[in-house]
Coordinates of C-alpha atoms and ligand atoms in Angstrom, one line a residue:
X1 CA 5.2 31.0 -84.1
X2 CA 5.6 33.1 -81.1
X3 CA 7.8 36.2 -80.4
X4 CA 10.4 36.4 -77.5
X5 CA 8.3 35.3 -74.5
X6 CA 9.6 35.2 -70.5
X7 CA 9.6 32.5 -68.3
X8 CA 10.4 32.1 -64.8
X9 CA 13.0 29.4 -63.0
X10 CA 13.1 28.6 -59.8
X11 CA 15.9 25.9 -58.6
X12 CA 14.2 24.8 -55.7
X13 CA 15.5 23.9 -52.1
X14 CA 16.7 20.1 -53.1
X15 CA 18.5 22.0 -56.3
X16 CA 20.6 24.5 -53.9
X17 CA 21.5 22.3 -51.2
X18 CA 22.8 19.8 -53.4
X19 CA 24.9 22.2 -55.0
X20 CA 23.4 22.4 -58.5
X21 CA 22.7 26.0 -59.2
X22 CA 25.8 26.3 -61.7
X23 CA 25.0 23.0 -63.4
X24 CA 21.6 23.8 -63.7
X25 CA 21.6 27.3 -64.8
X26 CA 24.4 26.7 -68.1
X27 CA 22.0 24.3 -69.3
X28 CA 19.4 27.3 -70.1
X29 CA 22.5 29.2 -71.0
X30 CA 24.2 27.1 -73.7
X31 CA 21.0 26.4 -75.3
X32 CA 20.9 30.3 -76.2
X33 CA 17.9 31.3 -73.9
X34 CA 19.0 34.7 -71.8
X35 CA 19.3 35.2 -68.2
X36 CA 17.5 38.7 -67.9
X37 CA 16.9 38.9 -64.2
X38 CA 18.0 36.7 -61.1
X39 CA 18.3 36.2 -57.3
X40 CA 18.4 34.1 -54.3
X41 CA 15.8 34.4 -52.2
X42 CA 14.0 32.8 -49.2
X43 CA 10.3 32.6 -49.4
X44 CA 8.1 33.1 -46.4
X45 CA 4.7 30.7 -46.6
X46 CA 3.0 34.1 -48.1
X47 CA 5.2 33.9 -51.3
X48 CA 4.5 30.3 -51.7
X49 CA 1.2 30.3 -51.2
X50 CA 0.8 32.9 -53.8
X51 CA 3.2 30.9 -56.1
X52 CA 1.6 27.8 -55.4
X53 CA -1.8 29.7 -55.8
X54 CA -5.3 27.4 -55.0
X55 CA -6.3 27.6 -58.3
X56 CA -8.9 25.0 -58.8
X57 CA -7.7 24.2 -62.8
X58 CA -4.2 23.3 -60.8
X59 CA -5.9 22.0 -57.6
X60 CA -7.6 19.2 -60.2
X61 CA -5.2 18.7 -62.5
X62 CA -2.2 18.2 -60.2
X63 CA -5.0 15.7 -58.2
X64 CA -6.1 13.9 -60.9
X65 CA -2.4 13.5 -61.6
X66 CA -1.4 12.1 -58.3
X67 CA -4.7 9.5 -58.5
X68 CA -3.5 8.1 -61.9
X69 CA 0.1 7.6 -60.2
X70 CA -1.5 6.0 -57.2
X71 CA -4.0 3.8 -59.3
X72 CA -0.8 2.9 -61.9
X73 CA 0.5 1.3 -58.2
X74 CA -2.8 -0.4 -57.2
X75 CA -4.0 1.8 -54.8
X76 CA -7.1 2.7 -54.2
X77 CA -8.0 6.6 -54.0
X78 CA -11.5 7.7 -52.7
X79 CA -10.7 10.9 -52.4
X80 CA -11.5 14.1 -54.6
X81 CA -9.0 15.3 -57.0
X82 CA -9.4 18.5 -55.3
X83 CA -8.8 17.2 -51.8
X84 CA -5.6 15.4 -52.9
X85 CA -4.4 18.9 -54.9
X86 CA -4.9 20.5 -51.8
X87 CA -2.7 18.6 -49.6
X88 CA 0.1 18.2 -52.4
X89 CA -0.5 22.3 -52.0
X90 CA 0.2 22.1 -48.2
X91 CA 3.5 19.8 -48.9
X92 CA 4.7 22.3 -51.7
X93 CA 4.4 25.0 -49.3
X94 CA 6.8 23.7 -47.0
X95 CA 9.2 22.7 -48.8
X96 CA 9.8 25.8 -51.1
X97 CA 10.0 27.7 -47.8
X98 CA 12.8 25.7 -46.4
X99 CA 15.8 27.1 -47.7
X100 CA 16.6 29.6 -50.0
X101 CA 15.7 29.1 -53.9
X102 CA 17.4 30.7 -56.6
X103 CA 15.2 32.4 -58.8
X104 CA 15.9 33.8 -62.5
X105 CA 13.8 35.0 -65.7
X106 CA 15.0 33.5 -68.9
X107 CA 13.9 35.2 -72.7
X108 CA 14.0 34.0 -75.6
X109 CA 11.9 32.2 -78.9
X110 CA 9.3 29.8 -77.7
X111 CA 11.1 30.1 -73.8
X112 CA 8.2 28.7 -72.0
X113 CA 7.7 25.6 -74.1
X114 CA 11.0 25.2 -74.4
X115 CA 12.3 25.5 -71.2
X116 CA 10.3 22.5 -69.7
X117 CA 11.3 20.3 -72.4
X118 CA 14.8 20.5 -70.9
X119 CA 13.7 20.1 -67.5
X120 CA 11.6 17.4 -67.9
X121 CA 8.3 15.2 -66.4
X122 CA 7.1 16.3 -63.4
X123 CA 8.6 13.3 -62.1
X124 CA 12.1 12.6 -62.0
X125 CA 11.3 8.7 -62.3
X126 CA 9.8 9.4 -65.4
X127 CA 12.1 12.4 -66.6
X128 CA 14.0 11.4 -69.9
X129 CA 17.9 10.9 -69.4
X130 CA 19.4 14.4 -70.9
X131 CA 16.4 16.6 -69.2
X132 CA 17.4 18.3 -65.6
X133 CA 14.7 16.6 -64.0
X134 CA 16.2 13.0 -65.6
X135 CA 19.6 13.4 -65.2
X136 CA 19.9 14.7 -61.6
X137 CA 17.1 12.9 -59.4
X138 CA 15.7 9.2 -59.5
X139 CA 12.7 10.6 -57.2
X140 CA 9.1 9.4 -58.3
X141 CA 5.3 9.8 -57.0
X142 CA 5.7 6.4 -55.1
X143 CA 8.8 7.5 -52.9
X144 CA 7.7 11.2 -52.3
X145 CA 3.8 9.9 -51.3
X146 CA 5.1 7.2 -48.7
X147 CA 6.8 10.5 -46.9
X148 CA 4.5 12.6 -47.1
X149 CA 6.6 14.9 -49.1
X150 CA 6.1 16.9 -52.8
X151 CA 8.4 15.2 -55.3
X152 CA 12.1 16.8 -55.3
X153 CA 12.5 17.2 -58.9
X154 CA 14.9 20.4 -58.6
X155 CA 13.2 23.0 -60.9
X156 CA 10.0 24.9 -61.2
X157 CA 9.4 26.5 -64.4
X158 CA 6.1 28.0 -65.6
X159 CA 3.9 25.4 -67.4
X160 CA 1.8 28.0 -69.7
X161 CA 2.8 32.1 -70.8
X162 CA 0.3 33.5 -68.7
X163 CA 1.5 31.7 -65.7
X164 CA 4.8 32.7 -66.7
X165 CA 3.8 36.3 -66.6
X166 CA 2.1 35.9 -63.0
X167 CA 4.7 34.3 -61.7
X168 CA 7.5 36.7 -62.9
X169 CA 5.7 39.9 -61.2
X170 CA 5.6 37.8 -57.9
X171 CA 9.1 36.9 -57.8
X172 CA 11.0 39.9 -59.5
X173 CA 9.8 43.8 -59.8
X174 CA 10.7 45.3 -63.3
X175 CA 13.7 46.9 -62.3
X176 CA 15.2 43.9 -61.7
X177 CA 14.6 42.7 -64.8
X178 CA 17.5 43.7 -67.4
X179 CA 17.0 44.3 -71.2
X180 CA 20.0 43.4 -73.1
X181 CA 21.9 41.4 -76.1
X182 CA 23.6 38.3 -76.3
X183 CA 25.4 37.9 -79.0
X184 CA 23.9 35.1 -80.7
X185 CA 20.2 37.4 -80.7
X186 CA 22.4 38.9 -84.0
X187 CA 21.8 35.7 -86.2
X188 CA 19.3 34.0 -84.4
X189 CA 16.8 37.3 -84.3
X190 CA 17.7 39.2 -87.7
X191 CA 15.1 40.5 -90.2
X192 CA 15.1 38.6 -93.1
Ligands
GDP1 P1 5.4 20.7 -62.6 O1 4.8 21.9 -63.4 O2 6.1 19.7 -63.5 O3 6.4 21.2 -61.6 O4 4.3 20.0 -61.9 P2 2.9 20.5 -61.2 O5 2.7 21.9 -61.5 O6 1.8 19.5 -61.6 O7 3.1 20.3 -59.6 C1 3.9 21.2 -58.9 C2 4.8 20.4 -58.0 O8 4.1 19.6 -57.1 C3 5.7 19.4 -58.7 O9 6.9 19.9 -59.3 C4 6.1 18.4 -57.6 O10 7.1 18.9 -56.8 C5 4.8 18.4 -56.8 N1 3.8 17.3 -57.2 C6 3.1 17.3 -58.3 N2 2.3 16.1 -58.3 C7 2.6 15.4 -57.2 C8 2.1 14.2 -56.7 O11 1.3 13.5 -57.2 N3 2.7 13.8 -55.5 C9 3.6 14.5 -54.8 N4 4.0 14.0 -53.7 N5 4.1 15.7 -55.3 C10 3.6 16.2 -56.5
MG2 MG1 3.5 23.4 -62.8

């Protein structure tokens, strides 16, 4: 079981020009997980690339991904996992940098495990009905590949709590961040 941990959100381009940033925010919200810090901003390429950071764990893994998605469709990949992170890398770069995102740190019991189960696959396609990812997007690897494009599923959210910690010091300083109480910490958060 693991204390109150922090993760970060960020509702992506696709999320604020369609006009989602209410929807999606009071789904964290009802589910008891607390807002402590959040902003609109517009990235420049150096904050994305440092969001999107080369690291070569997430270089293969988001790769090897991509090949299984192309193979599932009966393509044939000859290139490196590496290679195709890389270029899915270039694409996410782009596209988080153009328009703003709105960015906010949630708290809470198990919020990093918890807050990807409500938004979803990485691929909308996929996504279950009732996750963010699911219920607002029909997007899928086949559709964003033939455009070149990284798939437009909405939300980022850190994937692990150690990411979730690098990735809040990028996007907020502390004093943005806000300790306070909802009321529901009272039952949910008592000694026993
Ligand atoms: P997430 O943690 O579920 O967001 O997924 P990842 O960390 O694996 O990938 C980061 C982002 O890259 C995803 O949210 C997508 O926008 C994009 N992406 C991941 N895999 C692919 C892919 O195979 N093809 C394309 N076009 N985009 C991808
Ligand atoms: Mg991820």
């Amino acid at each position: 079981m693991s204390a109150k941990e922090r993760t970060l959100v960020l509702i992506k381009p696709d999320g604020v020009q369609r006009g989602l940033i209410g929807d999606i925010l009071s789904r964290f919200e009802r589910c008891g997980l607390k807002v402590i810090g959040m902003k609109m901003a517009y990235a420049d390429e150096k904050l994305a690339g440092d969001h999107y950071i080369a690291d070569e764990d997430w270089l293969d893994t988001v790769g090897e991904k991509a090949r299984k998605a192309y193979e599932q469709r009966g393509a044939k990949v000859e290139r490196k996992n590496r290679e195709i992170g890389l270029e899915i890398r270039e694409q996410l770069i782009k596209y988080l940098v153009m328009s703003p995102v709105v960015a906010f740190v949630l708290e809470g019991h198990n919020a990093v495990k918890h807050v990807r189960k409500i938004v979803g696959a990485t691929s909308p396609g996929d996504a279950a009905p009732g996750t963010i990812r699911g219920d607002y997007s029909f997007d899928s690897y086949a559709l964003a590949d033939k455009s070149k494009r990284p798939i437009q599923n909405l939300i980022h959210a850190s994937g692990e709590v150690d990411e979730a910690e690098r990735e809040i010091n990028l996007w907020f300083t502390d004093k943005e961040l806000h300790s306070w109480q909802r009321t529901d910490e009272a039952l949910l958060y008592r000694k026993g």
